[in-house]
Amino acid sequence: MSRKVAMQEAFKFALSMVLMIWLALYMNWDMPTNGALAILLISLSTTGASFQKGIMRLFGTVIGLLVGLLVVGLFIQNPWLTCAFFFVYVLVVGYVMQVSRYAYAWYVSGFLPFFVWSGAYMSNDPGISGFDYATFRFLETASGVVIYTAVCALFWNRSSGAALLQNSIAYSRSHKDLLLELENELKSGTPSKETAALRTKLSGFGANMASTLDAAYADTARVIDEKPVWEDVRVQMFSVTESLELWSESIHDARSLELSTLVPGLAESLRRLSARFDAIDKLWSVRAAGAMDADLDETSSSQAIDLECDVTASKDLTQSQRAMLEVFLYHLRELDRMSAELIGSLRILCGIDSLSATAAKMLQDDPNRPVWWDAHRVIRALFPALVFLGSYLFWIFANPPGGPNIPGTAVAICLFSVLGRIPPLPLLMLLVAVWLVVIAPVYCLLMPRLSTGLELLTLVFVYMFSFAYLGSKKSVLRLIPVLLFINLTGISNQQQYSFMALVIGALVMVFPMLVMWVVDILWTPNQPERLFLNALKNFFSGCSKYTASYALETPREQASSARLRKRIFDSTIRPAPTQLQSALVHLDKNRFQDDATQSAGQLVDAVRSLAARLRSLETAHQRSLKHENRRNEMFGDLEARLLKKMQDILDLFRDRKFDVGFEQEWNDIKAISDEVQQRIDTNAESTSSPEEASDLYLLLGSLRSVLRALVDVQGVARSISWQPWLVTRF
């Protein structure tokens, strides 16, 4: 963000705060802070993103207030029933936040019931107090959302459309960069160090594009009108990412072949594929510029590339090499097909082709949509629930200053942790430092000297502008000082200054942070190393179930087993690399040295590779079912036996037994693989069509590819000393 833009955004933020506080004071509302909090927490870089977050805050506010009133009506007289209800409620909200596209709405609905309940609990008439709180909370939250979005629309309006195009262009160019790295890998014959980093970066670009697209639906008319096409583009961009990953894995296996001889048109096909990605990049640029280029029709041709094997050269290949070649060519063709479909959608976005021609293909299912059930998410959701329980018991038995506000504040802080780990101790130290250095001097020395509303609003503007500008460099420099100012200064028409009130307000935030810190230390499953081990265990357990499901392949069971594998893959295998990488980032650097984290990073790459190859195996398996009789004749029960041995190895991996019993397992696998090879050699000449032969070789190559991935996983895992990862802290 440039300095000019940072100052403009700071001005909009400060002006919104001043207008909100002025309106609350003018209307003599009870809780001016709620509207200011809404502005603080919905203010983003574009109008659409802010509006979208504001709408989610309003929906979350309505749900949270209704739940709070329900608690007041049912459980206000029984603190233990209240505790049990809130524990389950926080657990459910924490879980749903991790799978919903509207996580912020769920977050708001998660903590608001506590404040309705706490306000009613300390009142002589709980029903009236709860209703009064709910009414003014919604009124002031809605006012804050309306004021900020109106200010954003009137002053330097920034729509999300431009940000969407920037993110999409960056995403597309990362595709191009990964393609170039893979081409260089083919030429040099050695793996590139940049490939793994680019694959990790692509997942981040995909998430950014999805969130920006949702914001653009709120403030960019053209994007709203083209929503079916944009949804198609989003899914196709993800499909291109997945195709590149699968082709990358096939390159690792086929690198030893003389590909230039076996596939004479490979160099030309790669050149045309590279030109295809250049055309995609050019189409994005054209869309950003809003003008059509005369050369686009020629450069963005969607004609399929030519990938035919040289019959003479391929005769000298062993069946194993033929299988590797088929896997390589299949995934390259898939990459070509996905990129061609993406170009078709981009041509519609650029106005070159009409929407009606492809309208029937729009709104594809999102393959990256998370499944609803995942045990890993339960562990994360348990953390805020346990922090609430600790805060509630602390309030019941210690009766600290702040009373029942402490559990609610704990939940409001801790629910954020289900989306990203929050280090409690550094955050606590930052809160105390800002309170001492900024809030206390402003509240005790400066604010009592102000005698008019204009002076107070001037102070608010200067304070908000200053920290909003600093926050453009690092968001925490805006969030913490503004949050403490709003919560602790108590601006109202009945303004009173009390040092004890300032201290108690700070303690209401400090006590929950202390409880959160203690629970973070004691709750072993929430430690990064334990999250890493659990994610690894769930991954190998999922892989084992995934391979076992191939045994359910009678004709009546084929469809149900395919659905079962998809559910297993989406719930345990696909998210595992991201979960492992997230846990790795938060490892305690004092306990784990660089060589340990480096080896763990290599294991994450090996896990990502195994996941991609299992995905490839499913594709090959489904294609081979078209020739079921011939497949059974050539493979018999060998495929099932081979997969059963893979399952046995994955079960050992699940228990972190990376050395025990492997000699026998690998010998059995080699014997089965040799038997498969012998059968294929015997029956190769009797295949009825080139497509049948290609599909069967594709299945064989995919099976061998998974085996090689298992060997890689074992090699990396054996180099890791697992003892430090298993040490319990208490």
XYZ file of C-alpha atoms in Angstrom:
730
model
C 0.000 0.000 0.000
C 1.449 3.366 -1.026
C 1.781 6.244 1.410
C -0.978 8.194 -0.320
C -3.412 5.277 -0.203
C -2.520 4.605 3.447
C -3.363 8.192 4.363
C -6.636 8.046 2.446
C -7.661 4.828 4.189
C -6.662 6.271 7.577
C -8.780 9.364 6.892
C -11.836 7.258 5.994
C -11.394 5.160 9.110
C -10.975 8.162 11.411
C -13.891 10.044 9.849
C -16.158 6.994 10.258
C -15.191 6.694 13.904
C -15.922 10.369 14.560
C -19.314 10.182 12.827
C -20.247 7.034 14.741
C -19.317 8.461 18.133
C -21.013 11.793 17.340
C -24.218 9.982 16.313
C -24.205 7.839 19.465
C -23.666 10.867 21.693
C -26.282 12.889 19.841
C -28.856 10.084 20.145
C -27.778 9.414 23.743
C -27.295 5.702 23.057
C -26.126 3.526 25.922
C -23.247 1.758 24.179
C -21.383 3.929 21.636
C -18.489 1.472 21.666
C -20.406 -1.208 19.748
C -20.668 0.834 16.561
C -17.000 1.807 16.831
C -16.056 -1.864 17.285
C -18.037 -2.748 14.163
C -16.118 -0.129 12.158
C -12.782 -1.375 13.494
C -13.477 -4.993 12.633
C -15.124 -4.594 9.206
C -12.738 -1.970 7.792
C -10.866 -3.543 4.890
C -9.064 -2.202 1.851
C -12.048 -2.239 -0.547
C -15.656 -1.166 -0.258
C -16.993 -4.555 -1.302
C -14.891 -6.479 1.202
C -15.943 -4.111 3.987
C -19.600 -4.299 2.987
C -19.503 -8.083 2.781
C -17.884 -8.338 6.215
C -20.374 -5.810 7.571
C -23.307 -7.880 6.338
C -21.794 -10.975 7.943
C -21.374 -9.043 11.197
C -25.043 -8.022 11.102
C -26.212 -11.578 10.475
C -23.911 -12.869 13.203
C -25.173 -10.166 15.543
C -28.806 -11.156 14.986
C -28.089 -14.852 15.580
C -25.901 -14.178 18.604
C -28.418 -11.848 20.225
C -31.251 -14.336 19.721
C -29.188 -17.136 21.261
C -28.277 -14.830 24.151
C -31.939 -14.028 24.818
C -32.703 -17.750 24.682
C -30.060 -18.412 27.346
C -31.451 -15.614 29.516
C -34.920 -17.095 29.257
C -33.946 -20.719 29.913
C -30.806 -20.897 32.050
C -30.266 -17.565 33.801
C -31.164 -19.093 37.193
C -28.834 -22.079 36.888
C -25.126 -21.266 36.357
C -24.156 -24.890 35.671
C -26.753 -25.416 32.962
C -25.573 -22.103 31.508
C -21.980 -23.370 31.583
C -22.888 -26.666 29.882
C -24.905 -24.934 27.151
C -22.192 -22.397 26.398
C -19.478 -25.071 26.315
C -21.357 -27.044 23.669
C -22.299 -23.851 21.820
C -18.692 -22.636 21.597
C -17.571 -26.095 20.465
C -20.156 -26.167 17.665
C -19.427 -22.594 16.537
C -15.683 -23.223 16.601
C -16.136 -26.258 14.389
C -18.533 -24.657 11.894
C -16.223 -21.634 11.536
C -13.632 -23.929 9.960
C -15.900 -25.227 7.186
C -18.204 -22.302 6.421
C -17.556 -19.579 3.844
C -19.123 -17.204 6.360
C -16.707 -17.817 9.227
C -16.861 -14.214 10.435
C -20.662 -14.342 10.842
C -20.276 -17.491 12.908
C -17.534 -15.847 14.939
C -19.765 -12.905 15.866
C -22.659 -15.208 16.702
C -20.264 -17.205 18.873
C -19.311 -14.556 21.407
C -22.334 -12.200 21.502
C -24.608 -14.481 23.601
C -22.144 -14.177 26.476
C -22.511 -10.415 26.646
C -26.322 -10.591 26.519
C -26.196 -13.120 29.346
C -23.584 -11.242 31.423
C -25.500 -7.961 31.196
C -28.748 -9.675 32.229
C -27.064 -11.687 34.987
C -25.999 -8.554 36.861
C -29.451 -6.949 36.566
C -32.485 -7.091 38.798
C -34.693 -7.693 35.766
C -32.758 -10.061 33.419
C -35.406 -10.132 30.685
C -35.668 -6.356 30.298
C -31.891 -5.884 30.550
C -31.206 -8.592 27.969
C -33.727 -7.164 25.522
C -32.394 -3.635 26.058
C -28.829 -4.770 25.399
C -29.843 -6.707 22.281
C -31.775 -3.749 20.856
C -29.022 -1.185 21.288
C -26.283 -3.626 20.254
C -27.964 -4.301 16.925
C -28.846 -0.625 16.375
C -25.297 0.586 16.956
C -23.693 -2.267 14.985
C -25.957 -1.515 12.012
C -25.111 2.193 12.302
C -21.388 1.441 12.270
C -21.698 -0.756 9.180
C -23.795 1.822 7.311
C -21.522 4.743 8.242
C -18.292 3.027 7.220
C -19.599 1.667 3.915
C -21.109 5.092 3.096
C -17.799 6.838 3.825
C -15.948 4.269 1.701
C -18.366 4.812 -1.178
C -18.104 8.626 -1.015
C -14.358 9.061 -0.421
C -11.820 7.345 -2.697
C -14.084 4.413 -3.415
C -12.005 1.296 -4.093
C -13.916 -1.618 -5.527
C -12.758 -5.219 -5.207
C -12.811 -5.666 -8.974
C -9.287 -4.289 -9.399
C -7.966 -6.386 -6.495
C -9.657 -9.454 -7.998
C -7.866 -8.940 -11.299
C -4.520 -8.384 -9.558
C -4.900 -11.594 -7.542
C -6.037 -13.515 -10.618
C -3.075 -12.277 -12.651
C -0.657 -13.241 -9.843
C -2.323 -16.675 -9.619
C -2.056 -17.178 -13.374
C 1.588 -16.114 -13.505
C 2.407 -18.574 -10.737
C 0.915 -21.266 -12.983
C 3.256 -20.104 -15.720
C 6.255 -20.067 -13.358
C 5.528 -23.620 -12.216
C 5.165 -24.773 -15.825
C 8.573 -23.267 -16.669
C 10.159 -24.979 -13.648
C 8.708 -28.309 -14.736
C 9.948 -27.807 -18.294
C 13.428 -27.050 -16.958
C 13.200 -30.166 -14.817
C 12.445 -32.200 -17.924
C 15.425 -30.720 -19.770
C 17.951 -30.977 -16.953
C 16.796 -34.300 -15.548
C 17.113 -33.035 -11.973
C 14.330 -31.878 -9.629
C 13.998 -28.132 -9.138
C 14.164 -26.677 -5.631
C 11.575 -24.050 -6.574
C 8.845 -26.533 -7.512
C 7.724 -27.330 -3.956
C 7.710 -23.637 -2.983
C 5.627 -22.724 -6.040
C 3.124 -25.483 -5.313
C 2.693 -24.158 -1.772
C 2.358 -20.592 -3.062
C -0.372 -21.602 -5.506
C -2.664 -22.761 -2.710
C -2.350 -19.309 -1.110
C -3.144 -17.547 -4.391
C -6.218 -19.737 -4.790
C -7.529 -18.769 -1.358
C -6.862 -15.063 -2.035
C -8.700 -15.191 -5.333
C -11.713 -16.890 -3.736
C -12.006 -14.325 -0.919
C -11.528 -11.364 -3.273
C -14.122 -12.779 -5.662
C -16.672 -12.959 -2.846
C -15.965 -9.301 -2.032
C -16.265 -8.290 -5.702
C -19.761 -9.762 -5.799
C -20.729 -7.005 -3.354
C -19.309 -3.906 -5.049
C -18.443 -4.550 -8.711
C -21.461 -4.576 -11.015
C -19.656 -6.189 -13.922
C -18.430 -9.081 -11.775
C -21.941 -9.550 -10.373
C -23.380 -9.782 -13.900
C -20.698 -12.319 -14.857
C -20.959 -14.429 -11.703
C -21.543 -17.775 -13.510
C -18.419 -17.252 -15.616
C -16.321 -16.130 -12.638
C -17.378 -19.190 -10.640
C -16.357 -21.326 -13.602
C -13.004 -19.546 -13.830
C -12.353 -20.044 -10.124
C -12.928 -23.790 -10.383
C -10.885 -24.028 -13.593
C -7.950 -22.165 -12.042
C -7.943 -24.682 -9.218
C -8.166 -27.542 -11.748
C -5.134 -26.169 -13.603
C -3.245 -26.069 -10.296
C -4.148 -29.685 -9.597
C -3.210 -30.740 -13.152
C 0.185 -29.107 -12.797
C 0.764 -30.944 -9.522
C -0.189 -34.298 -11.002
C 1.996 -33.728 -14.055
C 4.836 -32.718 -11.750
C 4.619 -36.098 -10.020
C 4.612 -37.942 -13.332
C 7.751 -36.049 -14.393
C 9.593 -37.389 -11.353
C 8.870 -40.934 -12.534
C 9.366 -40.439 -16.282
C 12.542 -38.381 -16.003
C 14.723 -41.417 -16.796
C 13.051 -42.040 -20.180
C 14.240 -40.645 -23.487
C 11.125 -38.556 -23.861
C 12.344 -36.546 -26.830
C 12.750 -39.791 -28.798
C 9.635 -41.521 -27.530
C 7.394 -38.487 -28.095
C 8.774 -36.595 -31.121
C 6.218 -33.819 -30.772
C 6.886 -33.206 -27.078
C 9.054 -30.111 -27.543
C 6.540 -28.512 -29.883
C 3.670 -29.465 -27.580
C 5.402 -27.878 -24.599
C 6.079 -24.754 -26.645
C 2.405 -24.533 -27.579
C 1.372 -25.202 -23.996
C 3.686 -22.436 -22.828
C 2.124 -20.153 -25.451
C -1.279 -21.175 -24.096
C -0.292 -19.927 -20.641
C 1.081 -16.746 -22.198
C -2.305 -16.297 -23.872
C -4.032 -16.791 -20.522
C -1.816 -14.119 -19.013
C -2.552 -11.829 -21.949
C -6.288 -12.374 -21.593
C -6.096 -11.360 -17.938
C -4.194 -8.227 -18.954
C -6.809 -7.450 -21.601
C -9.563 -7.841 -19.055
C -7.707 -5.511 -16.676
C -7.191 -2.925 -19.449
C -10.760 -3.237 -20.729
C -9.742 -3.232 -24.402
C -9.650 -6.075 -26.928
C -6.370 -6.967 -28.648
C -6.514 -7.766 -32.345
C -4.087 -10.709 -31.952
C -6.061 -12.497 -29.249
C -7.973 -14.834 -31.538
C -4.724 -16.283 -32.863
C -2.689 -16.469 -29.643
C -5.404 -17.956 -27.471
C -6.233 -20.952 -29.713
C -7.770 -23.788 -27.722
C -6.708 -26.533 -30.158
C -5.424 -29.631 -28.328
C -1.706 -30.360 -28.433
C -0.384 -33.401 -30.359
C 1.087 -36.094 -28.093
C 1.639 -39.330 -29.979
C 4.275 -41.929 -29.145
C 6.777 -43.075 -31.726
C 5.741 -46.669 -32.409
C 9.224 -47.861 -33.273
C 10.932 -46.305 -30.262
C 8.235 -47.430 -27.828
C 8.613 -51.085 -28.837
C 11.901 -51.267 -26.929
C 10.311 -50.112 -23.668
C 9.622 -52.479 -20.844
C 6.034 -52.630 -19.655
C 7.025 -50.647 -16.565
C 8.549 -47.892 -18.696
C 5.512 -47.924 -20.970
C 3.313 -47.452 -17.914
C 5.382 -44.458 -16.729
C 5.150 -42.922 -20.196
C 1.348 -43.334 -20.298
C 0.979 -41.619 -16.912
C 3.203 -38.753 -18.062
C 1.276 -38.243 -21.305
C -2.141 -38.566 -19.687
C -1.508 -35.816 -17.135
C 0.056 -33.576 -19.770
C -3.079 -34.010 -21.894
C -5.237 -33.207 -18.838
C -3.213 -30.043 -18.234
C -3.728 -29.099 -21.880
C -7.482 -29.724 -21.613
C -7.894 -27.745 -18.378
C -5.939 -24.782 -19.699
C -8.004 -24.820 -22.910
C -11.229 -24.709 -20.871
C -9.828 -21.815 -18.854
C -9.060 -19.902 -22.033
C -12.646 -20.427 -23.186
C -13.995 -18.854 -20.004
C -11.499 -15.997 -20.134
C -12.513 -15.203 -23.703
C -16.071 -14.742 -22.410
C -14.836 -12.433 -19.651
C -12.975 -10.381 -22.232
C -16.059 -10.119 -24.461
C -14.528 -12.125 -27.327
C -17.032 -14.996 -27.079
C -20.634 -14.856 -25.956
C -21.903 -16.210 -22.680
C -24.792 -18.121 -24.241
C -22.448 -20.491 -26.062
C -21.146 -21.985 -22.834
C -23.869 -21.136 -20.344
C -24.776 -24.788 -19.910
C -21.280 -25.573 -18.634
C -21.238 -22.894 -15.971
C -21.354 -23.229 -12.208
C -19.254 -26.374 -11.889
C -18.964 -28.043 -8.520
C -16.090 -26.667 -6.487
C -13.614 -29.545 -5.969
C -11.897 -27.631 -3.176
C -14.998 -27.283 -0.995
C -14.260 -28.742 2.464
C -16.239 -31.706 3.734
C -18.280 -31.201 6.861
C -16.728 -33.815 9.131
C -13.064 -33.792 10.145
C -11.775 -34.947 13.546
C -8.810 -32.578 13.219
C -11.222 -29.632 13.361
C -12.767 -30.924 16.586
C -9.402 -30.605 18.352
C -9.104 -27.014 17.212
C -12.680 -26.239 18.224
C -12.099 -27.733 21.674
C -9.484 -25.102 22.495
C -11.854 -22.074 22.748
C -14.407 -24.279 24.515
C -11.827 -25.245 27.143
C -10.708 -21.627 27.508
C -14.343 -20.673 28.134
C -14.681 -23.429 30.727
C -11.512 -22.294 32.508
C -12.642 -18.641 32.453
C -16.108 -19.549 33.705
C -14.743 -21.598 36.616
C -12.261 -18.817 37.390
C -15.163 -16.362 37.604
C -17.302 -18.706 39.745
C -14.629 -19.568 42.320
C -12.359 -16.483 42.300
C -14.983 -13.758 41.684
C -12.442 -11.402 40.050
C -13.130 -7.803 38.942
C -15.191 -7.815 35.775
C -17.341 -10.728 36.906
C -19.248 -12.603 34.158
C -17.719 -10.438 31.418
C -14.534 -12.515 31.703
C -15.892 -15.715 30.029
C -17.394 -13.685 27.190
C -14.161 -11.783 26.600
C -12.252 -15.079 26.639
C -14.482 -16.521 23.919
C -14.307 -13.323 21.830
C -10.500 -13.510 21.846
C -10.092 -17.257 21.604
C -12.521 -18.070 18.786
C -10.036 -16.433 16.424
C -7.621 -19.268 17.222
C -9.648 -21.828 15.265
C -8.747 -19.986 12.029
C -5.123 -19.322 12.926
C -2.989 -19.945 15.977
C -2.766 -16.993 18.403
C 0.299 -16.975 20.710
C -1.268 -15.977 24.057
C 1.806 -14.747 25.936
C 3.133 -12.327 23.262
C -0.398 -10.990 22.757
C -0.807 -10.501 26.503
C 2.502 -8.629 26.725
C 1.475 -6.421 23.792
C -1.864 -5.600 25.443
C -0.175 -4.610 28.707
C 2.444 -2.513 26.880
C -0.171 -0.586 24.862
C -2.251 -0.074 28.004
C 0.717 1.396 29.882
C 2.276 3.451 27.092
C -0.771 4.661 25.127
C -4.151 4.174 26.809
C -3.329 5.147 30.392
C -1.667 8.500 29.463
C -4.447 9.417 27.029
C -7.206 8.491 29.473
C -5.682 9.894 32.665
C -3.766 12.937 31.409
C -5.312 14.114 28.157
C -9.026 13.288 28.116
C -9.906 14.974 31.474
C -8.641 18.269 30.038
C -11.209 18.183 27.214
C -14.302 20.230 28.014
C -16.350 20.181 24.786
C -17.639 17.590 22.380
C -15.630 19.131 19.546
C -12.394 18.668 21.477
C -13.277 15.036 22.237
C -14.121 14.287 18.605
C -10.884 15.983 17.490
C -8.934 13.717 19.837
C -10.769 10.698 18.475
C -9.980 11.710 14.889
C -6.277 12.291 15.540
C -5.931 9.079 17.547
C -7.730 6.940 14.976
C -5.955 8.502 12.012
C -2.524 8.003 13.594
C -2.949 4.328 14.435
C -4.822 3.554 11.223
C -1.868 4.946 9.279
C 0.582 2.895 11.356
C -1.657 -0.122 10.812
C -1.114 0.094 7.060
C 2.377 -1.245 7.706
C 1.330 -3.871 10.257
C -2.307 -4.494 11.134
C -1.668 -5.197 14.819
C -0.463 -1.586 15.232
C -4.004 -0.472 14.459
C -6.028 -3.292 15.985
C -4.697 -3.353 19.553
C -4.473 0.422 20.304
C -7.886 1.153 18.755
C -9.531 -1.860 20.399
C -8.249 -0.863 23.840
C -9.223 2.779 23.316
C -12.791 1.820 22.380
C -13.248 -0.646 25.226
C -11.477 1.212 28.054
C -12.193 4.913 27.627
C -15.961 4.506 28.032
C -16.947 7.525 25.906
C -20.555 8.544 26.617
C -22.721 11.515 27.613
C -22.218 10.476 31.242
C -18.418 10.435 30.872
C -16.563 9.825 34.122
C -12.868 9.296 34.661
C -11.732 6.662 37.121
C -8.339 5.036 37.291
C -9.907 1.972 38.940
C -12.406 1.682 36.089
C -9.468 1.775 33.652
C -7.660 -0.945 35.625
C -10.750 -3.145 35.886
C -11.395 -2.760 32.157
C -7.840 -3.885 31.479
C -8.168 -6.835 33.874
C -11.271 -8.000 32.010
C -8.951 -8.532 29.036
C -5.861 -9.674 30.968
C -7.564 -12.430 32.981
C -8.943 -14.226 29.873
C -5.526 -13.986 28.224
C -3.942 -15.594 31.304
C -6.498 -18.402 31.225
C -5.893 -18.821 27.495
C -2.138 -19.020 28.127
C -2.566 -21.684 30.814
C -4.917 -23.770 28.668
C -2.551 -23.412 25.712
C 0.242 -24.888 27.848
C -1.839 -27.684 29.375
C -3.901 -28.664 26.316
C -1.287 -30.909 24.712
C -3.276 -31.783 21.535
C -3.284 -28.080 20.630
C 0.519 -27.852 20.553
C 1.951 -27.446 17.032
C 4.042 -30.620 17.268
C 0.967 -32.606 18.352
C -1.131 -31.053 15.611
C 1.573 -32.108 13.163
C 1.595 -35.702 14.453
C -2.205 -35.919 14.500
C -2.481 -34.547 10.972
C 0.165 -37.049 9.831
C -1.655 -39.911 11.546
C -5.004 -38.882 10.052
C -3.388 -38.634 6.624
C -1.935 -42.144 6.674
C -5.132 -43.519 8.203
C -7.100 -41.882 5.381
C -4.705 -43.273 2.771
C -5.134 -46.742 4.268
C -8.932 -46.507 4.099
C -8.646 -45.050 0.612
C -6.684 -48.024 -0.725
C -8.864 -50.510 1.201
C -11.974 -49.183 -0.539
C -10.723 -50.582 -3.868
C -11.626 -54.027 -2.558
C -15.303 -53.003 -2.842
C -15.306 -53.235 -6.614
C -18.094 -55.574 -7.623
C -20.205 -53.901 -10.339
C -22.872 -52.945 -7.789
C -20.292 -51.468 -5.438
C -18.248 -49.428 -7.904
C -20.272 -46.230 -7.633
C -20.540 -46.347 -3.826
C -16.826 -47.116 -3.401
C -15.930 -44.187 -5.675
C -18.072 -41.882 -3.522
C -16.426 -43.308 -0.401
C -12.943 -42.631 -1.782
C -13.909 -39.071 -2.710
C -15.192 -38.462 0.800
C -12.028 -39.927 2.334
C -9.784 -37.960 -0.018
C -11.544 -34.651 0.599
C -11.709 -35.073 4.382
C -8.301 -36.540 5.269
C -5.917 -36.613 2.300
C -6.383 -33.336 0.422
C -6.201 -31.006 3.497
C -3.259 -32.846 5.114
C -0.379 -30.918 3.440
C -1.941 -27.585 4.436
C -2.531 -28.779 8.008
C 1.035 -30.059 8.288
C 2.498 -26.856 6.878
C 0.423 -24.734 9.266
C 1.607 -26.730 12.280
C 5.187 -26.553 11.046
C 5.115 -22.751 10.887
C 4.172 -22.490 14.578
C 6.730 -24.934 15.956
C 8.717 -23.732 18.955
C 12.080 -22.807 17.428
C 13.787 -23.275 20.793
C 12.739 -26.922 20.983
C 13.127 -27.831 17.313
C 16.308 -26.928 15.498
C 16.522 -25.958 11.847
C 17.496 -29.455 10.686
C 14.389 -30.930 12.368
C 12.036 -28.413 10.736
C 13.816 -28.843 7.400
C 13.327 -32.631 7.510
C 9.699 -32.126 8.530
C 9.276 -29.756 5.571
C 10.623 -32.458 3.266
C 8.104 -34.868 4.759
C 5.305 -32.384 3.980
C 6.473 -32.319 0.354
C 6.520 -36.150 0.296
C 2.991 -36.241 1.739
C 1.808 -33.762 -0.904
C 3.366 -35.985 -3.567
C 1.666 -39.115 -2.216
C -1.698 -37.320 -2.103
C -1.334 -36.256 -5.743
C -0.425 -39.784 -6.827
C -3.402 -41.294 -5.030
C -5.557 -38.809 -6.902
C -3.932 -39.959 -10.138
C -4.542 -43.599 -9.192
C -8.277 -42.953 -8.838
C -8.403 -41.375 -12.303
C -6.550 -44.327 -13.828
C -8.744 -46.802 -11.986
C -11.952 -45.208 -13.271
C -10.632 -45.227 -16.840
C -9.692 -48.902 -16.564
C -13.238 -49.819 -15.524
C -14.300 -49.152 -19.121
C -12.360 -52.314 -19.981
C -13.317 -54.296 -16.897
C -13.228 -57.753 -18.483
C -9.844 -57.164 -20.047
C -8.523 -55.624 -16.839
C -9.622 -58.638 -14.808
C -7.995 -60.936 -17.334
C -4.654 -59.137 -17.149
C -4.587 -58.193 -13.461
C -6.841 -60.758 -11.820
C -6.602 -60.343 -8.061
C -3.107 -58.863 -8.265
C -4.318 -55.259 -8.096
C -6.268 -55.998 -4.910
C -3.290 -57.859 -3.405
C -0.955 -55.009 -4.276
C -3.289 -52.433 -2.747
C -3.645 -54.615 0.360
C 0.118 -54.562 0.815
C 0.092 -50.787 0.366
C -2.595 -50.623 3.050
C -0.402 -52.652 5.429
C 2.485 -50.230 4.894
C 0.238 -47.211 5.399
C -1.005 -48.735 8.659
C 2.598 -48.956 9.810
C 3.173 -45.346 8.751
C 0.076 -44.332 10.713
C 1.696 -45.716 13.881
C 5.012 -44.020 12.987
C 6.647 -47.423 12.451
C 8.814 -46.397 9.550
C 11.339 -49.235 9.992
C 9.564 -52.258 11.452
C 8.751 -55.123 9.084
C 9.434 -53.262 5.867
C 11.779 -55.771 4.336
C 9.040 -58.409 4.142
C 6.448 -55.894 2.940
C 8.625 -54.568 0.135
C 9.607 -58.112 -0.900
C 5.933 -59.075 -1.135
C 5.170 -55.961 -3.156
C 8.071 -56.677 -5.519
C 6.851 -60.227 -6.053
C 3.298 -59.060 -6.820
C 4.592 -56.308 -9.086
C 6.729 -58.799 -11.002
C 3.722 -61.055 -11.413
C 1.687 -58.130 -12.774
C 4.551 -57.379 -15.154
C 4.613 -60.977 -16.355
C 0.879 -61.049 -17.039
C 1.022 -57.803 -18.965
C 3.940 -59.059 -21.034
C 1.951 -62.194 -21.837
C -1.271 -60.398 -22.814
C 0.041 -57.132 -24.228
C -0.331 -58.152 -27.860
C -3.983 -59.163 -27.473
C -5.393 -55.761 -26.475
C -8.319 -54.834 -28.676
C -7.586 -51.114 -29.115
C -4.889 -48.504 -28.448
C -7.206 -46.821 -25.936
C -7.569 -50.054 -23.974
C -3.832 -50.603 -23.882
C -3.231 -46.987 -22.898
C -5.746 -47.141 -20.037
C -4.341 -50.385 -18.645
C -0.784 -49.067 -18.810
C -2.017 -45.916 -17.110
C -3.353 -48.012 -14.226
C -0.104 -49.940 -13.928
C 1.931 -46.733 -14.011
C -0.260 -45.115 -11.355
C 0.142 -48.114 -9.050
C 3.902 -48.002 -9.432
C 3.856 -44.238 -8.921
C 2.111 -44.647 -5.558
C 4.688 -47.260 -4.565
C 7.545 -44.891 -5.368
C 5.843 -42.179 -3.328
C 5.626 -44.566 -0.360
C 9.339 -45.241 -0.664
C 10.034 -41.489 -0.662
C 7.848 -40.962 2.407
C 9.621 -43.757 4.231
C 13.057 -42.392 3.351
C 12.269 -38.902 4.651
C 10.407 -40.121 7.754
C 13.261 -42.418 8.797
C 15.627 -39.455 8.867
C 13.481 -37.651 11.471
C 14.049 -38.193 15.181
C 10.482 -38.443 16.471
C 11.300 -38.497 20.178
C 11.252 -34.679 20.684
C 7.856 -34.559 18.967
C 6.395 -37.009 21.494
C 7.578 -35.316 24.685
C 4.639 -34.259 26.851
C 4.964 -30.925 28.620
C 3.283 -32.141 31.825
